[in-house]
CSV table of C-alpha atoms in Angstrom, one decimal:
chain,number,residue,atom,x,y,z
A,331,MET,CA,116.9,96.7,104.2
A,332,LYS,CA,119.6,99.3,104.7
A,333,THR,CA,117.6,102.5,104.4
A,334,LYS,CA,115.1,103.2,107.2
A,335,HIS,CA,112.3,105.7,107.4
A,336,PHE,CA,110.0,106.6,110.2
A,337,ILE,CA,106.6,107.9,111.3
A,338,THR,CA,105.9,109.0,114.8
A,339,VAL,CA,102.5,107.9,116.0
A,340,SER,CA,102.1,110.5,118.7
A,341,LEU,CA,98.9,112.0,119.9
A,342,THR,CA,100.3,114.3,122.6
A,343,CYS,CA,101.1,117.1,120.1
A,344,VAL,CA,101.7,120.8,120.4
A,345,LEU,CA,99.8,122.8,117.7
A,346,PHE,CA,101.8,125.1,115.6
A,347,VAL,CA,102.0,126.2,111.9
A,348,PHE,CA,104.8,124.7,109.8
A,349,ASN,CA,106.4,127.5,107.8
A,350,GLY,CA,107.0,125.8,104.5
A,351,PHE,CA,104.2,127.0,102.2
A,352,ASP,CA,105.6,128.0,98.8
A,353,ALA,CA,102.7,129.6,96.9
A,354,ALA,CA,104.7,129.6,93.7
A,355,GLU,CA,104.3,125.8,93.6
A,356,ALA,CA,100.5,126.0,93.5
A,357,GLN,CA,98.5,126.9,90.5
A,358,ASN,CA,97.9,130.6,90.5
A,359,GLY,CA,95.1,131.9,92.7
A,360,ASP,CA,91.6,130.8,91.7
A,361,ASP,CA,92.5,130.5,88.0
A,362,TYR,CA,91.6,126.8,87.7
A,363,PHE,CA,88.6,124.6,87.0
A,364,THR,CA,87.7,121.3,88.7
A,365,ILE,CA,86.8,117.9,87.4
A,366,SER,CA,85.4,115.5,89.9
A,367,GLY,CA,83.4,112.3,90.1
A,368,VAL,CA,83.4,108.6,90.7
A,369,VAL,CA,85.0,105.9,88.6
A,370,LYS,CA,83.1,102.6,88.3
A,371,ASP,CA,83.6,99.2,86.6
A,372,ALA,CA,81.4,99.3,83.5
A,373,ARG,CA,80.2,95.8,84.0
A,374,SER,CA,79.8,95.4,87.8
A,375,LYS,CA,79.1,99.1,88.4
A,376,LYS,CA,81.3,98.9,91.5
A,377,GLU,CA,83.6,101.7,92.4
A,378,VAL,CA,87.3,101.3,91.4
A,379,GLU,CA,90.1,102.5,93.7
A,380,GLN,CA,93.6,103.5,92.8
A,381,VAL,CA,92.7,104.6,89.3
A,382,ASN,CA,95.2,107.1,87.8
A,383,VAL,CA,93.5,110.3,86.7
A,384,SER,CA,95.9,112.4,84.6
A,385,ALA,CA,95.6,115.5,82.4
A,386,VAL,CA,96.7,114.4,79.0
A,387,GLY,CA,99.9,116.2,77.8
A,388,THR,CA,100.9,117.2,81.3
A,389,SER,CA,102.4,115.7,84.4
A,390,ILE,CA,99.4,116.6,86.5
A,391,GLY,CA,97.3,113.9,88.1
A,392,THR,CA,95.8,112.2,91.1
A,393,VAL,CA,94.3,108.8,92.1
A,394,THR,CA,90.8,107.7,93.1
A,395,ASN,CA,90.2,106.9,96.7
A,396,GLU,CA,88.7,103.7,98.2
A,397,ASP,CA,85.2,104.9,97.1
A,398,GLY,CA,86.4,105.4,93.5
A,399,GLU,CA,86.1,109.2,93.9
A,400,PHE,CA,88.6,111.9,92.7
A,401,THR,CA,88.9,115.6,92.2
A,402,LEU,CA,91.4,117.1,89.7
A,403,LYS,CA,92.2,120.8,89.5
A,404,LEU,CA,93.6,122.2,86.3
A,405,ASN,CA,94.9,125.6,85.5
A,406,ASN,CA,92.8,127.5,82.9
A,407,THR,CA,95.9,128.4,81.0
A,408,ALA,CA,97.2,124.8,80.6
A,409,GLY,CA,95.1,124.1,77.6
A,410,VAL,CA,94.2,120.6,78.7
A,411,LYS,CA,91.7,119.0,76.3
A,412,GLU,CA,91.3,115.5,77.9
A,413,ILE,CA,91.8,113.5,81.0
A,414,GLU,CA,92.9,109.9,81.0
A,415,LEU,CA,91.8,107.1,83.4
A,416,SER,CA,94.0,104.1,83.8
A,417,CYS,CA,94.1,101.2,86.2
A,418,ILE,CA,95.6,97.7,86.4
A,419,GLY,CA,93.4,95.2,84.5
A,420,TYR,CA,91.3,97.9,82.7
A,421,PHE,CA,91.3,99.6,79.3
A,422,ASN,CA,92.4,103.2,79.4
A,423,ALA,CA,89.6,105.8,79.0
A,424,ARG,CA,89.9,109.3,77.8
A,425,ILE,CA,87.3,112.0,78.6
A,426,ALA,CA,87.1,115.3,76.7
A,427,ILE,CA,86.9,118.4,78.9
A,428,THR,CA,85.6,121.9,78.1
A,429,GLY,CA,87.7,124.0,80.4
A,430,ASN,CA,84.7,124.5,82.7
A,431,ASP,CA,83.9,122.7,86.0
A,432,MET,CA,82.8,119.1,85.5
A,433,LYS,CA,81.8,118.0,88.9
A,434,GLU,CA,80.2,114.9,90.5
A,435,GLN,CA,80.0,112.8,87.3
A,436,THR,CA,80.3,109.1,86.9
A,437,TYR,CA,83.0,107.6,84.7
A,438,LEU,CA,83.1,104.0,83.4
A,439,ILE,CA,86.2,101.9,82.7
A,440,TYR,CA,86.1,98.5,81.0
A,441,PRO,CA,87.9,95.4,82.2
A,442,GLU,CA,90.5,94.1,79.9
A,443,SER,CA,90.9,90.3,79.2
A,444,PHE,CA,93.9,88.6,77.6
A,445,HIS,CA,94.2,85.6,75.3
A,446,LEU,CA,97.9,84.9,74.9
A,447,SER,CA,99.6,82.1,73.1
A,448,GLU,CA,101.8,79.6,75.1
A,449,ILE,CA,104.9,81.1,73.5
A,450,GLU,CA,103.9,84.6,74.8
A,451,VAL,CA,103.2,83.3,78.3
A,452,PHE,CA,106.4,81.4,78.6
A,453,SER,CA,108.7,83.9,76.8
A,454,TRP,CA,110.6,84.2,80.1
A,455,ARG,CA,110.9,80.7,81.5
A,456,ASN,CA,113.2,81.9,84.3
A,457,PRO,CA,111.5,84.9,86.1
A,458,ARG,CA,114.8,85.7,87.9
A,459,ASP,CA,116.4,86.3,84.5
A,460,LEU,CA,113.5,88.7,83.7
A,461,ILE,CA,114.1,90.6,86.9
A,462,LYS,CA,117.8,90.9,86.0
A,463,ALA,CA,117.0,92.1,82.5
A,464,ALA,CA,114.6,94.7,83.9
A,465,LEU,CA,117.4,95.9,86.3
A,466,ASP,CA,119.8,96.2,83.3
A,467,LYS,CA,117.3,98.5,81.6
A,468,LEU,CA,117.0,101.0,84.4
A,469,PRO,CA,119.1,103.7,82.7
A,470,ASP,CA,116.9,103.5,79.6
A,471,ASN,CA,113.6,103.5,81.5
A,472,TYR,CA,113.9,105.9,84.4
A,473,PRO,CA,115.0,109.6,84.6
A,474,MET,CA,118.7,110.2,84.4
A,475,GLN,CA,118.2,113.9,85.4
A,476,THR,CA,117.0,115.4,88.7
A,477,ASN,CA,113.3,115.9,89.1
A,478,MET,CA,111.2,117.8,91.6
A,479,LEU,CA,107.9,116.0,92.4
A,480,THR,CA,104.9,117.7,94.0
A,481,GLY,CA,102.7,115.3,95.9
A,482,PHE,CA,100.0,114.8,98.4
A,483,TYR,CA,100.6,112.7,101.6
A,484,ARG,CA,97.9,111.5,103.9
A,485,GLU,CA,98.5,109.6,107.2
A,486,THR,CA,95.7,108.1,109.3
A,487,ILE,CA,95.7,106.2,112.5
A,488,GLN,CA,92.8,104.0,113.6
A,489,LYS,CA,92.2,102.6,117.1
A,490,ARG,CA,89.9,99.6,116.5
A,491,ARG,CA,87.6,101.1,113.9
A,492,LYS,CA,87.8,104.7,115.2
A,493,TYR,CA,90.1,107.3,113.6
A,494,ILE,CA,92.2,109.0,116.2
A,495,ASN,CA,94.7,110.9,114.0
A,496,ILE,CA,94.5,112.4,110.5
A,497,SER,CA,97.5,114.3,109.1
A,498,GLU,CA,97.8,115.6,105.5
A,499,ALA,CA,100.4,117.6,103.6
A,500,VAL,CA,101.4,118.8,100.2
A,501,VAL,CA,105.0,117.8,99.8
A,502,GLN,CA,107.9,118.3,97.4
A,503,VAL,CA,110.2,115.4,96.7
A,504,TYR,CA,113.7,116.0,95.2
A,505,LYS,CA,114.7,113.0,93.1
A,506,SER,CA,118.3,112.6,91.9
A,507,PRO,CA,118.9,110.5,88.8
A,508,TYR,CA,118.0,106.8,89.1
A,509,THR,CA,121.6,105.7,88.8
A,510,THR,CA,122.4,107.5,92.1
A,511,ASN,CA,121.7,106.5,95.7
A,512,ALA,CA,118.4,107.3,97.2
A,513,SER,CA,120.1,108.8,100.2
A,514,SER,CA,120.4,112.1,98.3
A,515,ASP,CA,116.7,112.4,97.8
A,516,ARG,CA,114.8,114.8,100.1
A,517,VAL,CA,111.2,115.7,101.0
A,518,ARG,CA,109.9,119.1,102.0
A,519,VAL,CA,106.5,119.9,103.5
A,520,LEU,CA,104.8,122.9,101.7
A,521,LYS,CA,101.5,123.0,103.5
A,522,GLY,CA,99.8,120.7,105.9
A,523,ARG,CA,97.1,120.2,108.6
A,524,LYS,CA,96.1,117.6,111.2
A,525,LEU,CA,93.3,116.5,113.4
A,526,VAL,CA,93.9,114.4,116.5
A,527,SER,CA,91.7,112.9,119.1
A,528,PRO,CA,91.6,115.0,122.3
A,529,LYS,CA,90.9,111.9,124.5
A,530,LEU,CA,93.8,111.0,126.8
A,531,SER,CA,93.0,107.4,126.4
A,532,ASP,CA,93.8,107.6,122.6
A,533,THR,CA,97.3,108.7,123.3
A,534,LEU,CA,100.0,106.3,122.1
A,535,ASN,CA,103.6,107.2,121.6
A,536,VAL,CA,105.1,104.8,119.2
A,537,LYS,CA,107.8,105.4,116.5
A,538,LEU,CA,107.3,103.3,113.4
A,539,LEU,CA,108.4,102.9,109.8
A,540,GLY,CA,106.7,105.4,107.4
A,541,GLY,CA,106.0,109.1,107.1
A,542,PRO,CA,106.2,111.6,104.2
A,543,ASN,CA,109.8,110.3,103.4
A,544,MET,CA,108.2,107.2,101.9
A,545,ALA,CA,108.3,109.0,98.6
A,546,ALA,CA,112.1,109.2,98.9
A,547,TYR,CA,112.9,105.8,100.4
A,548,VAL,CA,110.1,103.3,99.4
A,549,ASP,CA,110.8,103.9,95.7
A,550,VAL,CA,111.9,100.3,95.2
A,551,VAL,CA,113.5,101.0,91.8
A,552,LYS,CA,115.5,103.9,93.2
A,553,ASN,CA,116.3,102.2,96.5
A,554,PRO,CA,117.1,98.6,95.6
A,555,ASP,CA,118.1,97.8,99.2
A,556,ILE,CA,114.4,97.0,99.8
A,557,LEU,CA,113.8,94.3,97.1
A,558,LEU,CA,116.0,94.7,94.0
A,559,ASP,CA,119.6,94.6,95.2
A,560,PRO,CA,121.1,92.2,92.6
A,561,GLU,CA,123.0,90.4,95.4
A,562,MET,CA,119.7,89.7,97.2
A,563,LEU,CA,117.8,88.1,94.3
A,564,GLN,CA,119.2,84.7,95.3
A,565,TYR,CA,117.2,85.0,98.6
A,566,PHE,CA,113.9,84.8,96.8
A,567,SER,CA,112.0,82.3,94.8
A,568,TYR,CA,110.1,83.7,91.7
A,569,LYS,CA,107.1,82.5,89.8
A,570,MET,CA,105.4,83.9,86.6
A,571,GLY,CA,101.8,85.0,87.0
A,572,GLU,CA,99.1,85.7,84.5
A,573,THR,CA,99.6,88.7,82.2
A,574,THR,CA,97.7,91.8,82.9
A,575,SER,CA,97.6,95.4,81.7
A,576,ILE,CA,98.6,98.7,83.3
A,577,ASN,CA,98.1,102.1,81.6
A,578,GLY,CA,97.2,100.2,78.4
A,579,GLN,CA,100.4,98.3,78.3
A,580,LEU,CA,100.8,94.5,78.8
A,581,GLN,CA,102.7,93.5,81.9
A,582,TYR,CA,104.7,90.5,82.9
A,583,VAL,CA,103.6,89.5,86.4
A,584,VAL,CA,106.2,88.0,88.7
A,585,HIS,CA,105.4,86.6,92.2
A,586,PHE,CA,108.2,86.4,94.8
A,587,GLU,CA,108.7,85.1,98.3
A,588,PRO,CA,111.7,84.5,100.6
A,589,GLN,CA,113.5,81.2,100.4
A,590,VAL,CA,116.0,81.8,103.2
A,591,ALA,CA,116.1,83.2,106.7
A,592,LEU,CA,118.2,86.3,107.3
A,593,PRO,CA,118.8,88.4,110.5
A,594,TYR,CA,116.1,90.8,109.2
A,595,PRO,CA,112.6,90.1,107.7
A,596,LEU,CA,112.3,89.8,103.9
A,597,TYR,CA,109.2,90.4,101.8
A,598,SER,CA,106.8,88.5,99.6
A,599,GLY,CA,104.8,90.0,96.8
A,600,THR,CA,104.4,90.8,93.1
A,601,PHE,CA,106.3,92.8,90.5
A,602,TYR,CA,104.7,94.1,87.3
A,603,ILE,CA,107.1,94.6,84.4
A,604,ASP,CA,106.2,96.3,81.2
A,605,ARG,CA,106.5,93.7,78.3
A,606,GLY,CA,107.7,96.3,75.8
A,607,THR,CA,110.2,98.3,77.8
A,608,LEU,CA,111.0,96.0,80.8
A,609,ALA,CA,110.3,98.9,83.1
A,610,PHE,CA,109.1,98.0,86.7
A,611,THR,CA,105.6,99.6,86.8
A,612,ARG,CA,104.2,98.3,90.1
A,613,ALA,CA,105.3,96.4,93.2
A,614,GLU,CA,103.0,95.0,95.8
A,615,PHE,CA,104.8,93.5,98.8
A,616,SER,CA,104.4,92.5,102.5
A,617,MET,CA,106.9,91.9,105.2
A,618,ASP,CA,107.3,88.2,106.2
A,619,MET,CA,105.7,87.9,109.6
A,620,LYS,CA,107.0,84.4,110.5
A,621,ASP,CA,109.5,85.8,113.0
A,622,ARG,CA,107.8,88.8,114.7
A,623,LEU,CA,110.8,89.6,116.8
A,624,LYS,CA,112.7,90.5,113.6
A,625,VAL,CA,109.8,92.6,112.4
A,626,ILE,CA,109.6,94.4,115.7
A,627,ASP,CA,113.4,95.1,115.6
A,628,LEU,CA,113.1,96.6,112.1
A,629,ILE,CA,109.9,98.7,112.3
A,630,LEU,CA,109.6,99.7,116.0
A,631,LYS,CA,112.1,102.3,117.1
A,632,GLU,CA,110.5,103.7,120.2
A,633,LYS,CA,107.7,102.8,122.6
A,634,PRO,CA,106.7,103.5,126.3
A,635,ALA,CA,108.1,101.2,128.9
A,636,GLY,CA,105.7,98.4,129.7
A,637,LEU,CA,103.8,98.5,126.4
A,638,ARG,CA,103.7,95.3,124.5
A,639,PHE,CA,103.8,95.7,120.7
A,640,THR,CA,102.6,92.9,118.4
A,641,PRO,CA,102.9,93.5,114.6
A,642,GLU,CA,100.2,91.9,112.4
A,643,GLU,CA,100.9,93.4,108.9
A,644,VAL,CA,103.4,95.6,107.1
A,645,SER,CA,102.5,96.0,103.5
A,646,TYR,CA,103.2,98.4,100.5
A,647,VAL,CA,102.1,99.2,97.0
A,648,VAL,CA,104.4,101.3,94.8
A,649,SER,CA,103.4,102.3,91.3
A,650,TYR,CA,105.0,104.1,88.4
A,651,LYS,CA,103.7,105.9,85.4
A,652,GLN,CA,105.2,106.2,81.9
A,653,ARG,CA,105.5,109.7,80.3
A,654,ASP,CA,107.6,110.8,77.3
A,655,GLY,CA,109.5,107.5,77.2
A,656,LYS,CA,110.5,107.5,80.9
A,657,THR,CA,108.9,105.9,84.0
A,658,TYR,CA,108.2,108.0,87.0
A,659,LEU,CA,107.1,107.4,90.6
A,660,ASN,CA,103.4,107.8,90.8
A,661,TYR,CA,101.8,106.4,94.0
A,662,ILE,CA,102.8,104.8,97.3
A,663,TYR,CA,100.5,103.0,99.8
A,664,ASN,CA,101.7,101.7,103.2
A,665,ARG,CA,99.7,99.9,105.8
A,666,ILE,CA,100.9,98.8,109.3
A,667,ARG,CA,98.6,96.8,111.5
A,668,PHE,CA,99.5,96.0,115.0
A,669,LYS,CA,98.2,95.3,118.6
A,670,CYS,CA,99.3,97.0,121.8
A,671,ASP,CA,98.5,96.2,125.4
A,672,TRP,CA,99.9,97.1,128.7
A,673,LYS,CA,101.3,94.4,131.0
A,674,ARG,CA,98.7,93.1,133.4
A,675,ARG,CA,95.8,94.0,131.1
A,676,PHE,CA,93.8,91.2,129.6
A,677,PHE,CA,92.8,92.7,126.2
A,678,ALA,CA,95.0,94.1,123.4
A,679,THR,CA,93.9,97.1,121.3
A,680,ASN,CA,94.1,96.9,117.5
A,681,TYR,CA,95.7,99.8,115.5
A,682,ILE,CA,96.0,100.5,111.8
A,683,VAL,CA,98.4,103.1,110.4
A,684,VAL,CA,98.0,104.0,106.8
A,685,GLY,CA,100.2,106.3,104.7
A,686,GLU,CA,99.4,107.3,101.2
A,687,THR,CA,101.3,109.4,98.7
A,688,VAL,CA,100.3,110.4,95.2
A,689,VAL,CA,102.5,112.4,92.8
A,690,THR,CA,100.4,115.3,91.5
A,691,ASP,CA,103.0,117.1,89.3
A,692,ASN,CA,106.6,116.7,88.2
A,693,ARG,CA,109.2,119.0,86.6
A,694,SER,CA,112.8,118.5,85.5
A,695,GLU,CA,113.8,122.0,84.6
A,696,ASN,CA,115.5,124.4,87.0
A,697,VAL,CA,115.5,121.8,89.8
A,698,GLU,CA,117.5,122.7,92.9
A,699,LYS,CA,118.2,120.4,95.7
A,700,ILE,CA,116.1,120.9,98.8
A,701,PRO,CA,118.4,122.4,101.5
A,702,ALA,CA,119.1,120.1,104.4
A,703,ARG,CA,117.6,122.6,106.9
A,704,GLU,CA,114.2,122.5,105.0
A,705,ALA,CA,114.1,118.7,104.5
A,706,PHE,CA,111.7,116.6,106.4
A,707,SER,CA,113.8,114.5,108.8
A,708,MET,CA,113.2,110.9,109.8
A,709,ARG,CA,113.2,112.1,113.4
A,710,GLN,CA,110.2,114.3,112.7
A,711,SER,CA,106.5,113.5,113.0
A,712,LEU,CA,104.1,115.1,110.5
A,713,SER,CA,101.5,115.5,113.1
A,714,GLN,CA,103.9,117.6,115.1
A,715,GLU,CA,104.9,119.8,112.2
A,716,VAL,CA,101.5,121.0,110.8
A,717,SER,CA,98.7,123.1,112.0
A,718,ALA,CA,95.2,122.2,113.2
A,719,TYR,CA,92.5,121.1,110.8
A,720,PHE,CA,90.3,123.9,109.5
A,721,ASP,CA,88.4,125.2,106.4
A,722,ASP,CA,87.4,123.1,103.5
A,723,ASP,CA,89.2,125.3,101.0
A,724,PHE,CA,92.5,124.8,102.8
A,725,TRP,CA,94.2,123.2,99.8
A,726,GLY,CA,93.2,125.8,97.2
A,727,ALA,CA,94.5,124.8,93.8
A,728,TYR,CA,96.6,121.9,95.0
A,729,ASN,CA,95.6,118.4,93.9
A,730,ILE,CA,95.0,115.9,96.7
A,731,ILE,CA,93.5,112.4,97.3
A,732,GLU,CA,89.9,112.9,98.0
A,733,PRO,CA,88.9,111.7,101.4
A,734,THR,CA,86.6,108.7,101.6
A,735,GLU,CA,83.1,109.0,103.1
A,736,SER,CA,84.3,107.2,106.2
A,737,LEU,CA,87.2,109.6,106.6
A,738,GLU,CA,84.9,112.6,106.1
A,739,ASN,CA,82.7,111.2,108.9
A,740,ALA,CA,85.7,110.7,111.1
A,741,VAL,CA,86.8,114.3,110.5
A,742,SER,CA,83.3,115.5,111.6
A,743,ARG,CA,83.4,113.4,114.8
A,744,LEU,CA,86.9,114.5,115.7
A,745,MET,CA,86.1,118.2,115.2
A,746,LYS,CA,83.1,117.8,117.5
A,747,GLN,CA,85.2,116.1,120.1
A,748,GLN,CA,87.8,118.9,119.9
A,749,ASP,CA,85.0,121.6,120.2
A,750,LYS,CA,83.7,119.9,123.4
A,751,SER,CA,87.2,119.7,124.9
A,752,LYS,CA,87.8,123.4,124.6
C-alpha cells in the first residue's frame, strides 16, 4: 500500500478552537426540519445498522448507527417529498414527509431473498475477470469532474470497555476526477469537538493509520494502491459468493484473500459489484495478521520507548452510492484493535480505535481545490485540532451520525470526570 494516512491517539492534548468553520456550507440558520427514528428489520424487529438514509432528489443523507438510529436535517426550501432507506440485503423503502419534524419514529425494512438460475450465478466463472471488467468501467461509473463532499467524521478510542477519547468533526473532502491520482484529494475540518479522559493513566501516545483523511485515501476505487492495482490482482485468489442487493440493485459478490507473501501485509475481504453497471459499490476488508511485524511496520509510526504494541485487527468498510448515473463515495468505517503493555508488566491492556465517516452532501459546481494551508495533514491529530465538548446543539443544521446509547453514556461519564478534575 503506497499511500499512507494517520491518526494520532494522543490524550495529552492542549485545548483550543480550530478556526475552520465555514457557515456557508451549513444549511441556513434554523430554517430546517428534522426526521429521526430507528430502522428495524420488519421480520426480526431487530435494529439495523449502516442503513443509508437519503433525501430523494438530493445528495443529502446519513447512515444509521449501531442502534439503528438516525437523524436527518433538511432545509425547508429544498422541497424534499420523500426519504429513502437502503441497506445491503434489504428492499429499499421510501417514506413520505410533510416538511415538518418527524421525530423518534420506527421505520421497517424488509429482507430481500434471491432465486437465481445457475446461468445467472455463474455468468462470471472467473471472478478475476469480473474485477478487471469493473476496473475498465471506472470512467463510465465514477465522477470524471471534481466534487466537494461534506461529511461527518467520528473517532473513538476505548481502553478495555471504557471510552477515553471521543473526537468529531464536520469535514469537506475535495475529490478530483476518478481517473486522477488520490494524492491530489484533500480534507478540511469545518467544525469539530472532542472529549478526552482527564486521567493520567489513560494517556497513550501512539500514531496509527486513520484519521479524517480516510475519506481521501481509503477510497479503494480512487486509490487502487490499496486493493485494486491491476498489477496486484495476481497476488490474490478470488471466489464468487452468493448474490445480494444494495440500494435495490443486484450485486455480484467476490471474496478475496492473499495467495502470496510480500514485504508488507495484504488484505482479505469481499467486493460487491453492481450487476448492471459493474460499479464497485462496497468493499469489506481486513489486514492479514499472519505476520504481525509487517502489520506493525505498516500501521505504527510512533510510540513511547518501552511500550510493546501488539495489533489484533485492522479492518475497513467502504461503501458507494449511485446517483444520476454515477457512483459516489458514501461511507467509510475503520477499526483498529490492539494491545499495549510496558516491559516488566504482566498484563496487557486492550484498545479499540474506530473511525467512521459518512458523506452527508455533495456538489460538483463551482468546486475549488482546498488550499494546502487549510488541508488536514497526516501529521495532525483531530483531537489536537478541535475544541472541548459542549452544548447539544453544537452541530446546528449539519447532518451527523447519531451517537449510540453507549456513546452517549460515555460522554456523560467523561464530562463528569472532567468537571471533577477542574
